[in-house]
Short mmCIF file of C-alpha atoms and ligand atoms in Angstrom, two decimals:
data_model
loop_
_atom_site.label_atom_id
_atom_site.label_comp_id
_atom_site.label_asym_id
_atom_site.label_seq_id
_atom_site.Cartn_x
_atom_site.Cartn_y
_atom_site.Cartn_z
CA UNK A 1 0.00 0.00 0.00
CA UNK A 2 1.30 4.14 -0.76
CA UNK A 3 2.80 5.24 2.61
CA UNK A 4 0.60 8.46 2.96
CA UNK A 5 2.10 11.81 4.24
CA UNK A 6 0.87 15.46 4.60
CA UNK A 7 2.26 19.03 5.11
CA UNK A 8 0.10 20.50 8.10
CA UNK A 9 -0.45 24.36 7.86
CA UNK A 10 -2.91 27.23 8.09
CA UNK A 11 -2.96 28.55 5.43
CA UNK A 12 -1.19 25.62 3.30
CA UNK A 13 -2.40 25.65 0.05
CA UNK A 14 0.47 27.76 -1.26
CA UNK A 15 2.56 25.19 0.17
CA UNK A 16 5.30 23.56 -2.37
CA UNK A 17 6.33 20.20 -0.09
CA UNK A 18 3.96 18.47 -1.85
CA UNK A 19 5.63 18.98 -5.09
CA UNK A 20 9.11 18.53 -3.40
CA UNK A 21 8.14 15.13 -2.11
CA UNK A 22 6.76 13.87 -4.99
CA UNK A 23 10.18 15.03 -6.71
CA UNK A 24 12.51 13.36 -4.11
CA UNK A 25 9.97 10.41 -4.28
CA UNK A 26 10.34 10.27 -7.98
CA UNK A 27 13.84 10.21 -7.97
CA UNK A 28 14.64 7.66 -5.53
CA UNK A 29 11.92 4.77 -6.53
CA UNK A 30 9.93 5.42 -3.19
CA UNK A 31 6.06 4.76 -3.47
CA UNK A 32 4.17 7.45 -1.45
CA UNK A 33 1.64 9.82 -1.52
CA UNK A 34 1.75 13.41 -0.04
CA UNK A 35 -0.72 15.75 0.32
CA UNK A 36 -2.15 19.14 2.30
CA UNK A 37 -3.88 19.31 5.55
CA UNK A 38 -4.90 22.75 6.62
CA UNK A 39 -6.81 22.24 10.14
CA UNK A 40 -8.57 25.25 12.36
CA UNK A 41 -6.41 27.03 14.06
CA UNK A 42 -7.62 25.27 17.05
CA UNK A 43 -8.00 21.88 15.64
CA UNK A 44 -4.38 20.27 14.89
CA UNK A 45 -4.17 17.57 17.24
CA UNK A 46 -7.60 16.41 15.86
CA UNK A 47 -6.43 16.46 12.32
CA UNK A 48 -3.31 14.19 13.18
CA UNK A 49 -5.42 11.81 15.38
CA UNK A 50 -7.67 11.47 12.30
CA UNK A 51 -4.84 11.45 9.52
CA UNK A 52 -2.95 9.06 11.78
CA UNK A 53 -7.02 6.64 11.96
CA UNK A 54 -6.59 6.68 7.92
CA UNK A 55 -3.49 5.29 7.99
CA UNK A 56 -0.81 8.58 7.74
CA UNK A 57 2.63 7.57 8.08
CA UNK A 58 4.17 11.03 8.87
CA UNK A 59 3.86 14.85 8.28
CA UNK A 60 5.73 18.19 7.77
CA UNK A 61 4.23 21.20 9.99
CA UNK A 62 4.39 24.70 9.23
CA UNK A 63 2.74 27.59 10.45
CA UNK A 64 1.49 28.45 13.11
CA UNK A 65 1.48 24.70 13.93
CA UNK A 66 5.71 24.08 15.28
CA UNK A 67 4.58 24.74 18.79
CA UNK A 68 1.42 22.80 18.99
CA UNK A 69 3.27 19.48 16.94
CA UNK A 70 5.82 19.78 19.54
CA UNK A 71 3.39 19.61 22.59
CA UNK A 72 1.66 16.86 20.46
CA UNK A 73 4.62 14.26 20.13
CA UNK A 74 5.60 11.83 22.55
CA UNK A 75 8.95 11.31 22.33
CA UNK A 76 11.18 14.18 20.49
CA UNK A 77 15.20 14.54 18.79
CA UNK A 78 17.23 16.44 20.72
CA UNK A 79 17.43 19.11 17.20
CA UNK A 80 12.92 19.47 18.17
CA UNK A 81 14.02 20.00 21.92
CA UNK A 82 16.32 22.93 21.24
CA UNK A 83 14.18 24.44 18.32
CA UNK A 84 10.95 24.40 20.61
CA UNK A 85 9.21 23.61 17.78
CA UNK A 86 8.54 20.45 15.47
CA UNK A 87 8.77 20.31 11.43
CA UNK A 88 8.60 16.29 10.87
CA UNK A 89 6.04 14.26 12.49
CA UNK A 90 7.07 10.40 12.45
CA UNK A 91 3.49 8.09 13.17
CA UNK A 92 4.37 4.90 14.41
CA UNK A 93 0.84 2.78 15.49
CA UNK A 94 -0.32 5.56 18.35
CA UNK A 95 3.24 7.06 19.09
CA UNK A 96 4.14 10.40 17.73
CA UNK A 97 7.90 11.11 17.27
CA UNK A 98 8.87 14.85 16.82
CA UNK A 99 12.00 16.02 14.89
CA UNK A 100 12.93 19.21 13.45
CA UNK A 101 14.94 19.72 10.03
CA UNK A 102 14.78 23.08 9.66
CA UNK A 103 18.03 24.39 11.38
CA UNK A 104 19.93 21.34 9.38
CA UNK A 105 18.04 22.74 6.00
CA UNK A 106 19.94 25.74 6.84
CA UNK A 107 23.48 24.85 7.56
CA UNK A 108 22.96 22.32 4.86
CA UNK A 109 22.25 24.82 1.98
CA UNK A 110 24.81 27.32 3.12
CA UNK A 111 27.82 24.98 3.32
CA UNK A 112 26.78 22.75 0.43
CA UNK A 113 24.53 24.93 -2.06
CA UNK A 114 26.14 28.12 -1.14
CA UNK A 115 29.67 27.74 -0.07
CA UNK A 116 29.74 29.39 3.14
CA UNK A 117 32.13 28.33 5.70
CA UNK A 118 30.19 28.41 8.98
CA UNK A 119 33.37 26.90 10.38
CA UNK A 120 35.07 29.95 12.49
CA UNK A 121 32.28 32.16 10.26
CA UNK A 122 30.67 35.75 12.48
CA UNK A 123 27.08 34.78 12.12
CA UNK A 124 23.95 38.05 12.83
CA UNK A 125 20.79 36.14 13.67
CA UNK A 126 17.74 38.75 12.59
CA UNK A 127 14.54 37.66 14.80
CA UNK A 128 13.99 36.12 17.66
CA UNK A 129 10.58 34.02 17.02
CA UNK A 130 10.24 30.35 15.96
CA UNK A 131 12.38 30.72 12.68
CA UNK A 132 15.22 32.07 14.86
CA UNK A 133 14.89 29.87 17.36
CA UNK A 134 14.78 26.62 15.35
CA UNK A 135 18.58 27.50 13.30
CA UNK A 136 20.13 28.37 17.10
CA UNK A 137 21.96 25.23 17.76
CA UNK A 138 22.43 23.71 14.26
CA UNK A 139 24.49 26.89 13.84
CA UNK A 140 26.32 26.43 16.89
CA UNK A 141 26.82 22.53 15.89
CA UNK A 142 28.74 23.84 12.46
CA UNK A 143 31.20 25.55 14.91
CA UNK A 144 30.50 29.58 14.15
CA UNK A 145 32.60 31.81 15.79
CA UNK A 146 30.33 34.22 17.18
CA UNK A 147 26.64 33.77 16.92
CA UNK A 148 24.65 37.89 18.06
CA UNK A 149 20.83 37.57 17.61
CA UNK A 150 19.27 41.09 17.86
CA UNK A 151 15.44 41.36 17.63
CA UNK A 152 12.64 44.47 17.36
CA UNK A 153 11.55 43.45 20.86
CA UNK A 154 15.00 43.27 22.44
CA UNK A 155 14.19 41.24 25.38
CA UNK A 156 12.81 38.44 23.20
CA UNK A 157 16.46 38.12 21.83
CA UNK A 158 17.78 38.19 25.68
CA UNK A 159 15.54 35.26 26.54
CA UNK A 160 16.65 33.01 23.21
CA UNK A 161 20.33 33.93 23.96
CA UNK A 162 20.20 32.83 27.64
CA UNK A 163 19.06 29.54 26.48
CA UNK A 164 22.02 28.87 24.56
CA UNK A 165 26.09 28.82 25.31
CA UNK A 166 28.28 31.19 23.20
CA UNK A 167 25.62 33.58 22.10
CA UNK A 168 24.58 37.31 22.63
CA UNK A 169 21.44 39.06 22.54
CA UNK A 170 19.65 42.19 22.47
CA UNK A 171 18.26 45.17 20.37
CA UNK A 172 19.72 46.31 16.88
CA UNK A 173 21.50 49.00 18.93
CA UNK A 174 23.66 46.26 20.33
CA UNK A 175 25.35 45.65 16.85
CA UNK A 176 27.35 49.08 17.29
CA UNK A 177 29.32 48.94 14.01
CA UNK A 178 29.96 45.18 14.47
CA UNK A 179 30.75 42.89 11.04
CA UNK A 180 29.64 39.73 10.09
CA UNK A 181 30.23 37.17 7.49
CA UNK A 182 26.91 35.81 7.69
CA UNK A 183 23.55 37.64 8.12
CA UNK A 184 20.63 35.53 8.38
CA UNK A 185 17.05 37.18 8.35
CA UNK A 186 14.86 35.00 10.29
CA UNK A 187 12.56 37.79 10.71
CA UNK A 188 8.88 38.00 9.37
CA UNK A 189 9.45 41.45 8.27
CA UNK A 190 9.70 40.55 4.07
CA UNK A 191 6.49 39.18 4.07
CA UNK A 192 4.91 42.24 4.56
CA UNK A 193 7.63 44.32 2.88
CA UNK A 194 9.74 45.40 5.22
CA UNK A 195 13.41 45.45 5.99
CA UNK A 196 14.51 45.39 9.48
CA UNK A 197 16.64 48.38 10.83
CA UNK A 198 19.99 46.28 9.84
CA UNK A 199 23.30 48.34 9.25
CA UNK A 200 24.69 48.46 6.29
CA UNK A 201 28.19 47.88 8.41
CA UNK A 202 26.55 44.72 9.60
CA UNK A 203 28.39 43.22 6.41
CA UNK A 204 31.63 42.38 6.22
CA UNK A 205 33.65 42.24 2.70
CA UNK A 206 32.21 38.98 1.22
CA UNK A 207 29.55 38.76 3.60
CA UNK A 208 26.08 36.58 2.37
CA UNK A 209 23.04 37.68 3.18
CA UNK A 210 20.51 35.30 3.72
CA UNK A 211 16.57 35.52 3.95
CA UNK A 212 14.83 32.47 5.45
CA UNK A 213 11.66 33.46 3.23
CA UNK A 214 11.48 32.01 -0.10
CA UNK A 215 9.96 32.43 -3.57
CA UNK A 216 9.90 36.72 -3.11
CA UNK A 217 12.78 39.31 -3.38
CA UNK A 218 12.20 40.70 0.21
CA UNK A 219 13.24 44.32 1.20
CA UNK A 220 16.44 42.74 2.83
CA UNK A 221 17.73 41.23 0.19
CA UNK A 222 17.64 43.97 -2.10
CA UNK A 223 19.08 46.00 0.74
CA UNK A 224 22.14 43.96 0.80
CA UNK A 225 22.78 43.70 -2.96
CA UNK A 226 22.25 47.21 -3.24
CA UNK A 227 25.49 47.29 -1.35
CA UNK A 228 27.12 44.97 -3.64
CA UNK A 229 26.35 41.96 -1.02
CA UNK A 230 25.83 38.47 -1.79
CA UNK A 231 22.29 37.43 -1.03
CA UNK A 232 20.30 34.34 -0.83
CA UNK A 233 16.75 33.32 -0.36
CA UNK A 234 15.63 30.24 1.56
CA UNK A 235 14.58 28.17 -1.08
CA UNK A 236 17.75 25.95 -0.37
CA UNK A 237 16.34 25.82 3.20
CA UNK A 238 13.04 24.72 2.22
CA UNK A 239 14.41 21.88 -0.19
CA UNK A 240 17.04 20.80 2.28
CA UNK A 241 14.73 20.64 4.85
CA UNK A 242 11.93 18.79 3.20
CA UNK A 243 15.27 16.29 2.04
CA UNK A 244 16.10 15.75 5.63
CA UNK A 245 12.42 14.97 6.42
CA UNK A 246 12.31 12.46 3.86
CA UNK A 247 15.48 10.63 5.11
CA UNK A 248 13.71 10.36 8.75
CA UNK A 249 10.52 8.53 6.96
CA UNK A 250 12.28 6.85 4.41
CA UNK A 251 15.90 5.76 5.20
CA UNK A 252 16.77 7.42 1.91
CA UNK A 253 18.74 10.65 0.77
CA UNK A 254 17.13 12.30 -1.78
CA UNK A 255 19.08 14.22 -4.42
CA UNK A 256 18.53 17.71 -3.79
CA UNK A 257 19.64 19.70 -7.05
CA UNK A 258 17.40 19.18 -10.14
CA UNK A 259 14.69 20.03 -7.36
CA UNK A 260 15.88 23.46 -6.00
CA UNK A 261 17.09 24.53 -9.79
CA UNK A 262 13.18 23.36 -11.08
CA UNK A 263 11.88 25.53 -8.27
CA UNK A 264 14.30 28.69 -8.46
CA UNK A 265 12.72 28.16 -11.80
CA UNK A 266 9.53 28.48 -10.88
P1 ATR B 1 8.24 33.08 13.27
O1 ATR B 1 7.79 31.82 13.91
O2 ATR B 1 8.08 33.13 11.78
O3 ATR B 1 9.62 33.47 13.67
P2 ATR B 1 7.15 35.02 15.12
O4 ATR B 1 7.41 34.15 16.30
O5 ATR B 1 5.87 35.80 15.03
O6 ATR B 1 7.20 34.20 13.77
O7 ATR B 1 8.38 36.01 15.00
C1 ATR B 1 8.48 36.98 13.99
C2 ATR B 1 9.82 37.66 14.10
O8 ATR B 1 9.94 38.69 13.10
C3 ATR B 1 10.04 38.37 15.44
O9 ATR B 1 11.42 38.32 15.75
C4 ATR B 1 9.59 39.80 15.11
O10 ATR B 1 10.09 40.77 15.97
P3 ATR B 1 9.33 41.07 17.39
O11 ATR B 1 9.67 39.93 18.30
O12 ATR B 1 9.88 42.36 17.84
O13 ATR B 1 7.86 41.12 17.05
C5 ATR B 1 10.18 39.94 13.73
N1 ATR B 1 9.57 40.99 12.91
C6 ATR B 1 8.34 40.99 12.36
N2 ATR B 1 8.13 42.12 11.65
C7 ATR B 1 9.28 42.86 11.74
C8 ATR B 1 9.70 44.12 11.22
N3 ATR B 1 8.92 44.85 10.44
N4 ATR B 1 10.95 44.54 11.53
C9 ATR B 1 11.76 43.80 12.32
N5 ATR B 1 11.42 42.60 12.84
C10 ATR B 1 10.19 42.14 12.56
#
């Protein structure tokens, strides 16, 4: 029988795992369907109890369902447990395991799609909500330097800091002049068109600049190449991620390539 899987999301319908999956499932021989659930906001542990009753293997969660899939799962990866948040639902008979890709999606598509050394690299973390919080130790796993995470709300960044070793946190004032190799906007502000108040000296010489949203030329991107900066959007992330997810289920590594050229595409 197809092993059945689902991206969970509210909204969802603009959602391209499906097409990813069926990509990676093309490629490798694997025989599964995936599809879209898109619960009330209210009603996600409902919509896994039921997609789990029909026979659902596992399923990606996006927003604003990371927190509620992590309170759902009984057991969870250590990756889920610093993250706060869960992107891969495993179903196993009634058990739920949690797992989170999306922090390895990242360090994934800078060091192998992009180039960047994260080894030794000055990283500037933009945001301090679930995005942010779900790239925190991944980073710190590639071995970064120095890993400063200023927010809009500055104590937000405070609190995410103080759960991790090694990093610093605060308002935008903190950056003072400060240069970094890496900037990484895990901020919501493109998807409503704005650029948060980064520096321009924020950037060192060959610095990337690197927007966790995908599919749109957001305010900070153009903001960076405007100053002759390298920029990236997260459309690595999201293929890496969803690649990662379909190792857990499937004990296979998709090839990731054809599929994030095809969507850069369009
Ligand atoms: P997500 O799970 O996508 O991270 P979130 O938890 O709502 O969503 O967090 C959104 C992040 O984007 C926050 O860091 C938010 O800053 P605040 O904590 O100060 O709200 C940030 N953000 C949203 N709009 C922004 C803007 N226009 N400029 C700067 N930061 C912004």
């Amino acid at each position: 029988m197809t092993d059945r899987y689902v991206v969970i999301g509210n909204p969802v319908g603009h959602s391209r795992s499906p097409w990813i999956h069926a990509e990676f499932a093309r490629a490798t021989g694997q025989d599964i369907a995936y599809g879209r659930l898109e619960p009330a906001l209210d009603g996600f542990d409902a919509a896994v109890d039921a997609f789990r009753a029909a026979g659902g293997r596992g399923a990606n969660v996006t927003l604003p369902f990371k927190q509620a899939a992590f309170r759902y799962c009984a057991t969870l990866s250590p990756r889920a447990r610093a993250a706060e948040a869960v992107n891969t639902l495993v179903l196993e008979g009634a058990q739920t395991h949690g797992d989170n890709t999306d922090g390895v999606g990242l360090v994934r598509d800078l060091q192998t799609n992009l180039g960047c050394e994260l080894d030794g690299c000055r990283v500037l973390l933009l945001g301090a909500g679930g995005a942010a919080q779900g790239v925190v130790q991944p980073l710190l796993d590639a071995g970064v330097a120095t890993l400063v995470v200023v927010n809009r709300t500055a104590a937000r960044a405070q609190a995410l800091a103080a759960r991790f070793p090694r990093i610093t946190g605060g308002g935008y004032d903190l950056l003072d002049g400060a240069a970094f190799d890496l900037v990484v906007n895990a901020t919501a502000a493109g998807l409503v068109g704005a650029l948060p108040p980064v520096p321009a000296s924020a950037f060192a010489p060959d610095a990337l600049a690197y927007d966790m949203v995908y599919g749109r030329d957001t305010p900070f991107l153009a903001f960076a190449r405007e100053r002759g900066v390298r920029a990236s959007d997260g459309a690595g992330m999201l293929v890496e991620q969803a690649a990662e997810s379909f190792f857990i289920w499937r004990g296979v590594r998709p090839p990731t390539a054809a599929v994030l050229n095809a969507l850069r595409r369009g």
